[in-house]
Amino acid sequence: MPTAEEDRAGRRLARCVATVLRHAPDHVVADLLGRLDALPRKYLCRDEWLSASTVTLLLRHGDAQDRQYVARNPHVVGRPLPGLPGPARYAARPGPSAELLREAGPGPLAPEELIALLRRHPRRPRVPLALLRMEHAPIDPGTLLREHAREPLPPAAVEALLLAGGLSRETCQALLDAGTQGTDVRRWYRPAVRAVRMGLLTCEELVAHVAPAHRTLLLSDLPTELTAAKGLRWNLPERTGMRTAVARALRPLREDPRLWAELRRHAPAFRGTLPVLVARIVRGTLPAEPAGGPGVPGLAEAVGSLAPRAAEPVAGVDRELALASLAVPMESVQEDIRWVRDCLARGLLTGEDVIRHKAPACWALDEDHWLGDVNHPDRHDWATPVLAARSEADRLFALALGSDPDGWWRVAVTLPDFAGTLPHLLLRVTEGGSVSGRP
């Protein structure tokens, strides 16, 4: 039985590790999860804002106790765990309608007949789910993927196949390749969101397998016209995780404006994945003129939001006072939140400023400590500073730690007791100097 002090230390470490894992690549996340002792690992599974990719890797590499703790976490939505939505929930729906039974004919359905019926109902996953519950011969994954490569299945059918379960990870990844499917397909983003929401794939795996490349870029910043209606979409933590993964794939472009211009020119017509496109841009092996084709609505805005840009200088005594105040916590968290919100609303501070100047670093990385309770799914009124802060934290972590799991671990275990800012912490850890609590 742990003492009260050990329990408190385990909670603090778990909270800081969960915060750091938001910015780490998948292999680093898996490594750090394996280094946690039982007590902080338990509290990590219960963390309030556990990132979607961390949940997926916990389910994939963890044991039954990890899955039980995650299942009891009320803030983890959409994972196929006891008491949470998944294949069992959809199996409890009413059976196929009489009209659908007449269309399908007497069963059992052959794989080719089932795939043809899935193509005929492209609007919502409800009818494809009903079809998959009808008596049919087992679909061989090879046959399914060959048919999908010949003519991509509608997004509703892909989403239904993900929800029905039983597919291997490799099959799920291959189904996210839309090939030559047109850009005007409605709700094309739902299978990608569903794969993350169900814990099937991480955001980094989405970036590696979603095709064409422009869809990956759009997933980082879905156009408003696609998500205006009610329905499945990213919540704010999932959106920040996707932007982190996409920005990591775009890192080879550095800050070279010529390479970013090539990305804007070739992304609309490129049929491969985003990492392949970036690699070909860096090597200079793309054709001089991109293939012709229709424009992609929202793509220019998505690339612009990810491209590096110089910060606009904001002068004045009020800004200097606001920056200085970030290093001096106020008497209560509520007062601190009100002050930071006011400075953000007045344009005196940005999300990047909070990451660079707020102390301690663990508070800067956790938006709840400077924005309050803003992460309720689809009810976020402060998305801009959150996205800016996450992007700046991603940049600082990548610059200081790269893909070194040991460096990430040193930051995670130092973070709970460190009193300085995040850049100061990263400097101390990478240079091997003192990492005491004094800034």
GROMACS .gro file of C-alpha atoms in nm:
model
  439
    1MET     CA    1   0.000   0.000   0.000
    2PRO     CA    2   0.166   0.327  -0.109
    3THR     CA    3   0.201   0.607   0.140
    4ALA     CA    4   0.024   0.940   0.089
    5GLU     CA    5   0.348   1.099  -0.028
    6GLU     CA    6   0.415   0.819  -0.280
    7ASP     CA    7   0.058   0.842  -0.405
    8ARG     CA    8   0.087   1.219  -0.452
    9ALA     CA    9   0.420   1.183  -0.633
   10GLY     CA   10   0.272   0.913  -0.859
   11ARG     CA   11  -0.021   1.137  -0.949
   12ARG     CA   12   0.206   1.433  -1.032
   13LEU     CA   13   0.441   1.221  -1.243
   14ALA     CA   14   0.151   1.063  -1.432
   15ARG     CA   15   0.001   1.404  -1.506
   16CYS     CA   16   0.331   1.542  -1.635
   17VAL     CA   17   0.406   1.231  -1.843
   18ALA     CA   18   0.059   1.251  -2.001
   19THR     CA   19   0.124   1.616  -2.084
   20VAL     CA   20   0.464   1.545  -2.241
   21LEU     CA   21   0.329   1.250  -2.442
   22ARG     CA   22   0.099   1.485  -2.633
   23HIS     CA   23   0.404   1.607  -2.824
   24ALA     CA   24   0.605   1.283  -2.859
   25PRO     CA   25   0.624   1.051  -3.162
   26ASP     CA   26   0.465   0.707  -3.127
   27HIS     CA   27   0.785   0.512  -3.063
   28VAL     CA   28   0.878   0.754  -2.781
   29VAL     CA   29   0.527   0.720  -2.631
   30ALA     CA   30   0.556   0.340  -2.630
   31ASP     CA   31   0.904   0.360  -2.472
   32LEU     CA   32   0.795   0.600  -2.195
   33LEU     CA   33   0.486   0.393  -2.114
   34GLY     CA   34   0.713   0.094  -2.058
   35ARG     CA   35   0.928   0.290  -1.809
   36LEU     CA   36   0.641   0.381  -1.576
   37ASP     CA   37   0.595   0.193  -1.250
   38ALA     CA   38   0.256   0.046  -1.161
   39LEU     CA   39   0.132   0.342  -0.954
   40PRO     CA   40   0.197   0.628  -1.199
   41ARG     CA   41   0.086   0.403  -1.486
   42LYS     CA   42  -0.249   0.354  -1.313
   43TYR     CA   43  -0.295   0.730  -1.272
   44LEU     CA   44  -0.182   0.786  -1.631
   45CYS     CA   45  -0.464   0.562  -1.757
   46ARG     CA   46  -0.706   0.774  -1.552
   47ASP     CA   47  -0.565   1.107  -1.668
   48GLU     CA   48  -0.827   1.365  -1.753
   49TRP     CA   49  -0.704   1.462  -2.099
   50LEU     CA   50  -0.511   1.156  -2.215
   51SER     CA   51  -0.428   1.203  -2.583
   52ALA     CA   52  -0.598   0.977  -2.838
   53SER     CA   53  -0.270   0.828  -2.964
   54THR     CA   54  -0.156   0.750  -2.609
   55VAL     CA   55  -0.485   0.570  -2.544
   56THR     CA   56  -0.441   0.367  -2.863
   57LEU     CA   57  -0.088   0.260  -2.768
   58LEU     CA   58  -0.200   0.177  -2.413
   59LEU     CA   59  -0.470  -0.051  -2.555
   60ARG     CA   60  -0.228  -0.204  -2.804
   61HIS     CA   61   0.070  -0.267  -2.575
   62GLY     CA   62  -0.087  -0.263  -2.228
   63ASP     CA   63  -0.231  -0.541  -2.019
   64ALA     CA   64  -0.586  -0.616  -1.904
   65GLN     CA   65  -0.550  -0.385  -1.604
   66ASP     CA   66  -0.450  -0.092  -1.827
   67ARG     CA   67  -0.758  -0.152  -2.044
   68GLN     CA   68  -0.977  -0.169  -1.735
   69TYR     CA   69  -0.845   0.164  -1.605
   70VAL     CA   70  -0.889   0.331  -1.946
   71ALA     CA   71  -1.243   0.193  -1.972
   72ARG     CA   72  -1.330   0.360  -1.642
   73ASN     CA   73  -1.186   0.695  -1.756
   74PRO     CA   74  -1.496   0.909  -1.824
   75HIS     CA   75  -1.303   1.140  -2.057
   76VAL     CA   76  -1.199   0.868  -2.303
   77VAL     CA   77  -1.473   0.853  -2.566
   78GLY     CA   78  -1.539   0.613  -2.850
   79ARG     CA   79  -1.297   0.332  -2.762
   80PRO     CA   80  -1.418  -0.030  -2.802
   81LEU     CA   81  -1.401  -0.112  -2.431
   82PRO     CA   82  -1.658  -0.238  -2.180
   83GLY     CA   83  -1.924   0.026  -2.129
   84LEU     CA   84  -1.802   0.241  -2.418
   85PRO     CA   85  -1.931   0.264  -2.779
   86GLY     CA   86  -1.795   0.003  -3.014
   87PRO     CA   87  -1.902  -0.293  -3.230
   88ALA     CA   88  -2.135  -0.428  -2.959
   89ARG     CA   89  -2.332  -0.103  -2.952
   90TYR     CA   90  -2.391  -0.118  -3.326
   91ALA     CA   91  -2.479  -0.487  -3.316
   92ALA     CA   92  -2.766  -0.395  -3.083
   93ARG     CA   93  -2.933  -0.178  -3.349
   94PRO     CA   94  -3.254  -0.299  -3.522
   95GLY     CA   95  -3.194  -0.547  -3.802
   96PRO     CA   96  -3.206  -0.476  -4.177
   97SER     CA   97  -3.526  -0.323  -4.311
   98ALA     CA   98  -3.764  -0.523  -4.531
   99GLU     CA   99  -3.664  -0.308  -4.830
  100LEU     CA  100  -3.296  -0.386  -4.776
  101LEU     CA  101  -3.373  -0.759  -4.740
  102ARG     CA  102  -3.560  -0.756  -5.073
  103GLU     CA  103  -3.269  -0.574  -5.239
  104ALA     CA  104  -3.011  -0.817  -5.104
  105GLY     CA  105  -3.212  -1.128  -5.189
  106PRO     CA  106  -3.181  -1.468  -5.023
  107GLY     CA  107  -2.858  -1.524  -4.837
  108PRO     CA  108  -2.590  -1.600  -4.766
  109LEU     CA  109  -2.432  -1.317  -4.967
  110ALA     CA  110  -2.114  -1.385  -5.161
  111PRO     CA  111  -1.824  -1.143  -5.094
  112GLU     CA  112  -1.866  -0.983  -5.439
  113GLU     CA  113  -2.240  -0.931  -5.380
  114LEU     CA  114  -2.178  -0.778  -5.038
  115ILE     CA  115  -1.916  -0.538  -5.173
  116ALA     CA  116  -2.149  -0.436  -5.457
  117LEU     CA  117  -2.425  -0.363  -5.205
  118LEU     CA  118  -2.184  -0.160  -4.991
  119ARG     CA  119  -2.105   0.053  -5.297
  120ARG     CA  120  -2.477   0.115  -5.359
  121HIS     CA  121  -2.534   0.283  -5.020
  122PRO     CA  122  -2.269   0.554  -4.986
  123ARG     CA  123  -2.449   0.808  -4.768
  124ARG     CA  124  -2.436   0.693  -4.404
  125PRO     CA  125  -2.273   0.394  -4.226
  126ARG     CA  126  -2.608   0.277  -4.087
  127VAL     CA  127  -2.712   0.080  -4.398
  128PRO     CA  128  -2.363  -0.071  -4.456
  129LEU     CA  129  -2.363  -0.180  -4.092
  130ALA     CA  130  -2.699  -0.351  -4.144
  131LEU     CA  131  -2.558  -0.524  -4.454
  132LEU     CA  132  -2.257  -0.650  -4.261
  133ARG     CA  133  -2.492  -0.803  -4.002
  134MET     CA  134  -2.675  -1.004  -4.269
  135GLU     CA  135  -2.568  -1.360  -4.339
  136HIS     CA  136  -2.272  -1.353  -4.575
  137ALA     CA  137  -1.964  -1.553  -4.658
  138PRO     CA  138  -1.648  -1.428  -4.482
  139ILE     CA  139  -1.471  -1.159  -4.681
  140ASP     CA  140  -1.107  -1.240  -4.741
  141PRO     CA  141  -0.895  -0.930  -4.657
  142GLY     CA  142  -0.702  -0.976  -4.981
  143THR     CA  143  -1.024  -0.970  -5.187
  144LEU     CA  144  -1.149  -0.666  -4.995
  145LEU     CA  145  -0.827  -0.473  -5.052
  146ARG     CA  146  -0.811  -0.567  -5.421
  147GLU     CA  147  -1.165  -0.438  -5.472
  148HIS     CA  148  -1.081  -0.123  -5.278
  149ALA     CA  149  -0.767  -0.066  -5.488
  150ARG     CA  150  -0.965  -0.119  -5.810
  151GLU     CA  151  -1.239   0.125  -5.706
  152PRO     CA  152  -1.226   0.281  -5.357
  153LEU     CA  153  -1.519   0.193  -5.134
  154PRO     CA  154  -1.741   0.484  -5.021
  155PRO     CA  155  -1.646   0.642  -4.688
  156ALA     CA  156  -1.965   0.509  -4.526
  157ALA     CA  157  -1.870   0.151  -4.619
  158VAL     CA  158  -1.514   0.196  -4.489
  159GLU     CA  159  -1.645   0.340  -4.163
  160ALA     CA  160  -1.889   0.048  -4.128
  161LEU     CA  161  -1.609  -0.203  -4.183
  162LEU     CA  162  -1.405  -0.033  -3.910
  163LEU     CA  163  -1.702  -0.034  -3.672
  164ALA     CA  164  -1.792  -0.397  -3.740
  165GLY     CA  165  -1.449  -0.498  -3.612
  166GLY     CA  166  -1.240  -0.800  -3.694
  167LEU     CA  167  -1.005  -0.625  -3.937
  168SER     CA  168  -0.631  -0.633  -3.890
  169ARG     CA  169  -0.440  -0.310  -3.842
  170GLU     CA  170  -0.282  -0.344  -4.186
  171THR     CA  171  -0.626  -0.380  -4.349
  172CYS     CA  172  -0.756  -0.072  -4.164
  173GLN     CA  173  -0.456   0.127  -4.284
  174ALA     CA  174  -0.502   0.014  -4.646
  175LEU     CA  175  -0.871   0.110  -4.646
  176LEU     CA  176  -0.775   0.472  -4.575
  177ASP     CA  177  -0.613   0.500  -4.920
  178ALA     CA  178  -0.883   0.666  -5.133
  179GLY     CA  179  -0.677   0.641  -5.453
  180THR     CA  180  -0.839   0.837  -5.734
  181GLN     CA  181  -1.159   0.907  -5.544
  182GLY     CA  182  -1.280   1.258  -5.625
  183THR     CA  183  -1.239   1.552  -5.393
  184ASP     CA  184  -1.615   1.613  -5.380
  185VAL     CA  185  -1.694   1.296  -5.181
  186ARG     CA  186  -1.912   1.385  -4.883
  187ARG     CA  187  -1.787   1.308  -4.532
  188TRP     CA  188  -1.463   1.156  -4.661
  189TYR     CA  189  -1.296   1.235  -4.328
  190ARG     CA  190  -1.523   1.016  -4.112
  191PRO     CA  191  -1.327   0.686  -4.147
  192ALA     CA  192  -1.005   0.861  -4.035
  193VAL     CA  193  -1.175   1.021  -3.735
  194ARG     CA  194  -1.346   0.691  -3.652
  195ALA     CA  195  -1.017   0.498  -3.667
  196VAL     CA  196  -0.864   0.733  -3.409
  197ARG     CA  197  -1.179   0.752  -3.197
  198MET     CA  198  -1.202   0.371  -3.176
  199GLY     CA  199  -0.838   0.328  -3.082
  200LEU     CA  200  -0.753   0.141  -3.403
  201LEU     CA  201  -0.483   0.378  -3.529
  202THR     CA  202  -0.276   0.665  -3.394
  203CYS     CA  203  -0.260   1.006  -3.560
  204GLU     CA  204   0.094   0.929  -3.675
  205GLU     CA  205  -0.029   0.611  -3.848
  206LEU     CA  206  -0.305   0.811  -4.017
  207VAL     CA  207  -0.046   1.048  -4.161
  208ALA     CA  208   0.155   0.754  -4.289
  209HIS     CA  209  -0.138   0.581  -4.466
  210VAL     CA  210  -0.412   0.829  -4.561
  211ALA     CA  211  -0.402   0.907  -4.933
  212PRO     CA  212  -0.419   1.125  -5.138
  213ALA     CA  213  -0.182   1.359  -4.956
  214HIS     CA  214  -0.415   1.659  -4.963
  215ARG     CA  215  -0.661   1.469  -4.741
  216THR     CA  216  -0.394   1.434  -4.473
  217LEU     CA  217  -0.332   1.808  -4.485
  218LEU     CA  218  -0.705   1.879  -4.462
  219LEU     CA  219  -0.741   1.645  -4.164
  220SER     CA  220  -0.518   1.881  -3.968
  221ASP     CA  221  -0.760   2.168  -4.026
  222LEU     CA  222  -1.096   2.046  -4.159
  223PRO     CA  223  -1.274   2.320  -4.358
  224THR     CA  224  -1.576   2.471  -4.184
  225GLU     CA  225  -1.811   2.375  -4.468
  226LEU     CA  226  -1.735   2.007  -4.405
  227THR     CA  227  -1.801   2.016  -4.031
  228ALA     CA  228  -2.077   2.278  -4.014
  229ALA     CA  229  -2.347   2.013  -3.987
  230LYS     CA  230  -2.377   1.793  -3.681
  231GLY     CA  231  -2.189   1.468  -3.695
  232LEU     CA  232  -1.860   1.296  -3.631
  233ARG     CA  233  -1.558   1.530  -3.630
  234TRP     CA  234  -1.242   1.601  -3.432
  235ASN     CA  235  -1.272   1.737  -3.083
  236LEU     CA  236  -1.005   1.985  -2.979
  237PRO     CA  237  -0.755   1.736  -2.823
  238GLU     CA  238  -0.783   1.507  -3.128
  239ARG     CA  239  -0.740   1.802  -3.362
  240THR     CA  240  -0.424   1.915  -3.184
  241GLY     CA  241  -0.289   1.559  -3.194
  242MET     CA  242  -0.352   1.538  -3.568
  243ARG     CA  243  -0.184   1.873  -3.629
  244THR     CA  244   0.117   1.755  -3.427
  245ALA     CA  245   0.150   1.441  -3.640
  246VAL     CA  246   0.111   1.631  -3.970
  247ALA     CA  247   0.363   1.896  -3.863
  248ARG     CA  248   0.608   1.618  -3.777
  249ALA     CA  249   0.572   1.477  -4.130
  250LEU     CA  250   0.632   1.824  -4.277
  251ARG     CA  251   0.946   1.888  -4.071
  252PRO     CA  252   1.189   1.792  -4.355
  253LEU     CA  253   1.066   2.103  -4.542
  254ARG     CA  254   1.224   2.312  -4.264
  255GLU     CA  255   1.157   2.683  -4.318
  256ASP     CA  256   1.253   2.685  -4.684
  257PRO     CA  257   0.986   2.888  -4.871
  258ARG     CA  258   1.073   2.715  -5.200
  259LEU     CA  259   0.990   2.372  -5.057
  260TRP     CA  260   0.663   2.497  -4.907
  261ALA     CA  261   0.571   2.651  -5.243
  262GLU     CA  262   0.632   2.311  -5.405
  263LEU     CA  263   0.404   2.152  -5.146
  264ARG     CA  264   0.125   2.396  -5.235
  265ARG     CA  265   0.171   2.327  -5.608
  266HIS     CA  266   0.185   1.948  -5.600
  267ALA     CA  267  -0.040   1.852  -5.305
  268PRO     CA  268  -0.376   1.887  -5.489
  269ALA     CA  269  -0.294   1.630  -5.760
  270PHE     CA  270  -0.050   1.397  -5.578
  271ARG     CA  271  -0.208   1.053  -5.523
  272GLY     CA  272   0.037   0.912  -5.270
  273THR     CA  273   0.070   0.972  -4.896
  274LEU     CA  274   0.200   1.293  -4.741
  275PRO     CA  275   0.538   1.149  -4.622
  276VAL     CA  276   0.607   1.026  -4.978
  277LEU     CA  277   0.518   1.368  -5.120
  278VAL     CA  278   0.746   1.546  -4.871
  279ALA     CA  279   1.033   1.308  -4.943
  280ARG     CA  280   1.001   1.365  -5.319
  281ILE     CA  281   0.986   1.742  -5.271
  282VAL     CA  282   1.306   1.737  -5.064
  283ARG     CA  283   1.484   1.515  -5.318
  284GLY     CA  284   1.356   1.723  -5.610
  285THR     CA  285   1.215   1.423  -5.804
  286LEU     CA  286   0.870   1.563  -5.874
  287PRO     CA  287   0.784   1.675  -6.229
  288ALA     CA  288   0.832   2.041  -6.310
  289GLU     CA  289   0.460   2.086  -6.370
  290PRO     CA  290   0.204   1.914  -6.144
  291ALA     CA  291  -0.071   1.706  -6.300
  292GLY     CA  292  -0.382   1.903  -6.380
  293GLY     CA  293  -0.700   1.860  -6.182
  294PRO     CA  294  -0.968   2.041  -5.987
  295GLY     CA  295  -0.871   2.258  -5.694
  296VAL     CA  296  -0.919   2.133  -5.340
  297PRO     CA  297  -1.131   2.366  -5.124
  298GLY     CA  298  -0.962   2.459  -4.798
  299LEU     CA  299  -0.622   2.317  -4.890
  300ALA     CA  300  -0.444   2.652  -4.919
  301GLU     CA  301  -0.572   2.753  -4.575
  302ALA     CA  302  -0.464   2.420  -4.423
  303VAL     CA  303  -0.111   2.449  -4.562
  304GLY     CA  304  -0.094   2.813  -4.456
  305SER     CA  305  -0.185   2.723  -4.098
  306LEU     CA  306   0.099   2.468  -4.086
  307ALA     CA  307   0.367   2.672  -4.265
  308PRO     CA  308   0.626   2.854  -4.050
  309ARG     CA  309   0.575   3.226  -4.026
  310ALA     CA  310   0.745   3.507  -3.840
  311ALA     CA  311   0.570   3.631  -3.529
  312GLU     CA  312   0.422   3.976  -3.559
  313PRO     CA  313   0.591   4.212  -3.311
  314VAL     CA  314   0.359   4.365  -3.056
  315ALA     CA  315   0.516   4.652  -2.868
  316GLY     CA  316   0.401   4.843  -2.565
  317VAL     CA  317   0.429   4.855  -2.190
  318ASP     CA  318   0.111   4.649  -2.145
  319ARG     CA  319   0.259   4.358  -2.338
  320GLU     CA  320   0.583   4.370  -2.141
  321LEU     CA  321   0.384   4.360  -1.817
  322ALA     CA  322   0.175   4.071  -1.947
  323LEU     CA  323   0.487   3.871  -2.038
  324ALA     CA  324   0.643   3.942  -1.697
  325SER     CA  325   0.324   3.834  -1.521
  326LEU     CA  326   0.344   3.485  -1.676
  327ALA     CA  327   0.646   3.406  -1.458
  328VAL     CA  328   0.466   3.508  -1.137
  329PRO     CA  329   0.172   3.280  -1.047
  330MET     CA  330  -0.111   3.467  -0.879
  331GLU     CA  331  -0.276   3.385  -0.547
  332SER     CA  332  -0.529   3.144  -0.698
  333VAL     CA  333  -0.557   2.941  -1.020
  334GLN     CA  334  -0.890   3.109  -1.101
  335GLU     CA  335  -0.732   3.456  -1.079
  336ASP     CA  336  -0.440   3.340  -1.296
  337ILE     CA  337  -0.682   3.203  -1.559
  338ARG     CA  338  -0.887   3.524  -1.565
  339TRP     CA  339  -0.573   3.734  -1.616
  340VAL     CA  340  -0.431   3.517  -1.899
  341ARG     CA  341  -0.770   3.500  -2.072
  342ASP     CA  342  -0.799   3.878  -2.054
  343CYS     CA  343  -0.451   3.925  -2.202
  344LEU     CA  344  -0.528   3.679  -2.483
  345ALA     CA  345  -0.857   3.853  -2.560
  346ARG     CA  346  -0.685   4.193  -2.575
  347GLY     CA  347  -0.411   4.062  -2.807
  348LEU     CA  348  -0.133   4.122  -2.555
  349LEU     CA  349  -0.038   3.752  -2.542
  350THR     CA  350  -0.048   3.456  -2.779
  351GLY     CA  351  -0.036   3.083  -2.720
  352GLU     CA  352   0.332   3.084  -2.817
  353ASP     CA  353   0.404   3.346  -2.549
  354VAL     CA  354   0.247   3.126  -2.281
  355ILE     CA  355   0.462   2.826  -2.378
  356ARG     CA  356   0.783   3.031  -2.384
  357HIS     CA  357   0.733   3.247  -2.074
  358LYS     CA  358   0.488   3.089  -1.831
  359ALA     CA  359   0.633   2.928  -1.519
  360PRO     CA  360   0.632   2.658  -1.404
  361ALA     CA  361   0.668   2.463  -1.728
  362CYS     CA  362   0.411   2.199  -1.627
  363TRP     CA  363   0.147   2.474  -1.607
  364ALA     CA  364   0.244   2.617  -1.945
  365LEU     CA  365   0.197   2.276  -2.112
  366ASP     CA  366  -0.144   2.221  -1.952
  367GLU     CA  367  -0.408   2.456  -2.094
  368ASP     CA  368  -0.635   2.398  -1.795
  369HIS     CA  369  -0.389   2.605  -1.588
  370TRP     CA  370  -0.414   2.913  -1.807
  371LEU     CA  371  -0.745   2.878  -1.992
  372GLY     CA  372  -0.958   2.679  -1.754
  373ASP     CA  373  -1.194   2.403  -1.861
  374VAL     CA  374  -1.194   2.449  -2.241
  375ASN     CA  375  -1.153   2.098  -2.379
  376HIS     CA  376  -1.511   1.975  -2.378
  377PRO     CA  377  -1.560   1.811  -2.719
  378ASP     CA  378  -1.708   2.051  -2.976
  379ARG     CA  379  -1.753   2.331  -2.722
  380HIS     CA  380  -1.416   2.503  -2.742
  381ASP     CA  381  -1.415   2.881  -2.764
  382TRP     CA  382  -1.037   2.923  -2.728
  383ALA     CA  383  -0.911   2.694  -3.004
  384THR     CA  384  -0.669   2.948  -3.154
  385PRO     CA  385  -0.440   2.994  -2.849
  386VAL     CA  386  -0.451   2.619  -2.775
  387LEU     CA  387  -0.343   2.530  -3.129
  388ALA     CA  388  -0.071   2.796  -3.122
  389ALA     CA  389   0.059   2.677  -2.785
  390ARG     CA  390   0.067   2.311  -2.891
  391SER     CA  391   0.244   2.399  -3.215
  392GLU     CA  392   0.512   2.598  -3.032
  393ALA     CA  393   0.560   2.320  -2.775
  394ASP     CA  394   0.595   2.068  -3.060
  395ARG     CA  395   0.863   2.285  -3.219
  396LEU     CA  396   1.060   2.326  -2.896
  397PHE     CA  397   1.046   1.956  -2.808
  398ALA     CA  398   1.150   1.852  -3.160
  399LEU     CA  399   1.436   2.101  -3.163
  400ALA     CA  400   1.569   1.996  -2.822
  401LEU     CA  401   1.490   1.623  -2.799
  402GLY     CA  402   1.422   1.490  -3.148
  403SER     CA  403   1.343   1.117  -3.128
  404ASP     CA  404   1.562   1.033  -2.828
  405PRO     CA  405   1.347   0.844  -2.570
  406ASP     CA  406   1.603   0.906  -2.293
  407GLY     CA  407   1.578   1.282  -2.339
  408TRP     CA  408   1.198   1.271  -2.334
  409TRP     CA  409   1.207   1.061  -2.017
  410ARG     CA  410   1.442   1.304  -1.841
  411VAL     CA  411   1.208   1.591  -1.924
  412ALA     CA  412   0.904   1.396  -1.801
  413VAL     CA  413   1.055   1.303  -1.462
  414THR     CA  414   1.203   1.651  -1.412
  415LEU     CA  415   0.888   1.842  -1.505
  416PRO     CA  416   0.688   1.790  -1.179
  417ASP     CA  417   0.941   1.976  -0.961
  418PHE     CA  418   1.087   2.224  -1.208
  419ALA     CA  419   1.003   2.588  -1.135
  420GLY     CA  420   1.132   2.750  -1.455
  421THR     CA  421   0.993   2.784  -1.807
  422LEU     CA  422   0.982   2.510  -2.070
  423PRO     CA  423   1.273   2.648  -2.281
  424HIS     CA  424   1.482   2.668  -1.964
  425LEU     CA  425   1.395   2.308  -1.872
  426LEU     CA  426   1.483   2.179  -2.219
  427LEU     CA  427   1.814   2.367  -2.209
  428ARG     CA  428   1.903   2.220  -1.870
  429VAL     CA  429   1.815   1.866  -1.975
  430THR     CA  430   1.990   1.870  -2.313
  431GLU     CA  431   2.308   2.036  -2.181
  432GLY     CA  432   2.330   1.797  -1.888
  433GLY     CA  433   2.350   2.065  -1.623
  434SER     CA  434   2.162   2.095  -1.296
  435VAL     CA  435   1.789   2.028  -1.321
  436SER     CA  436   1.700   2.148  -0.977
  437GLY     CA  437   1.376   2.327  -0.915
  438ARG     CA  438   1.544   2.667  -0.926
  439PRO     CA  439   1.514   2.854  -1.260
   0.00000   0.00000   0.00000
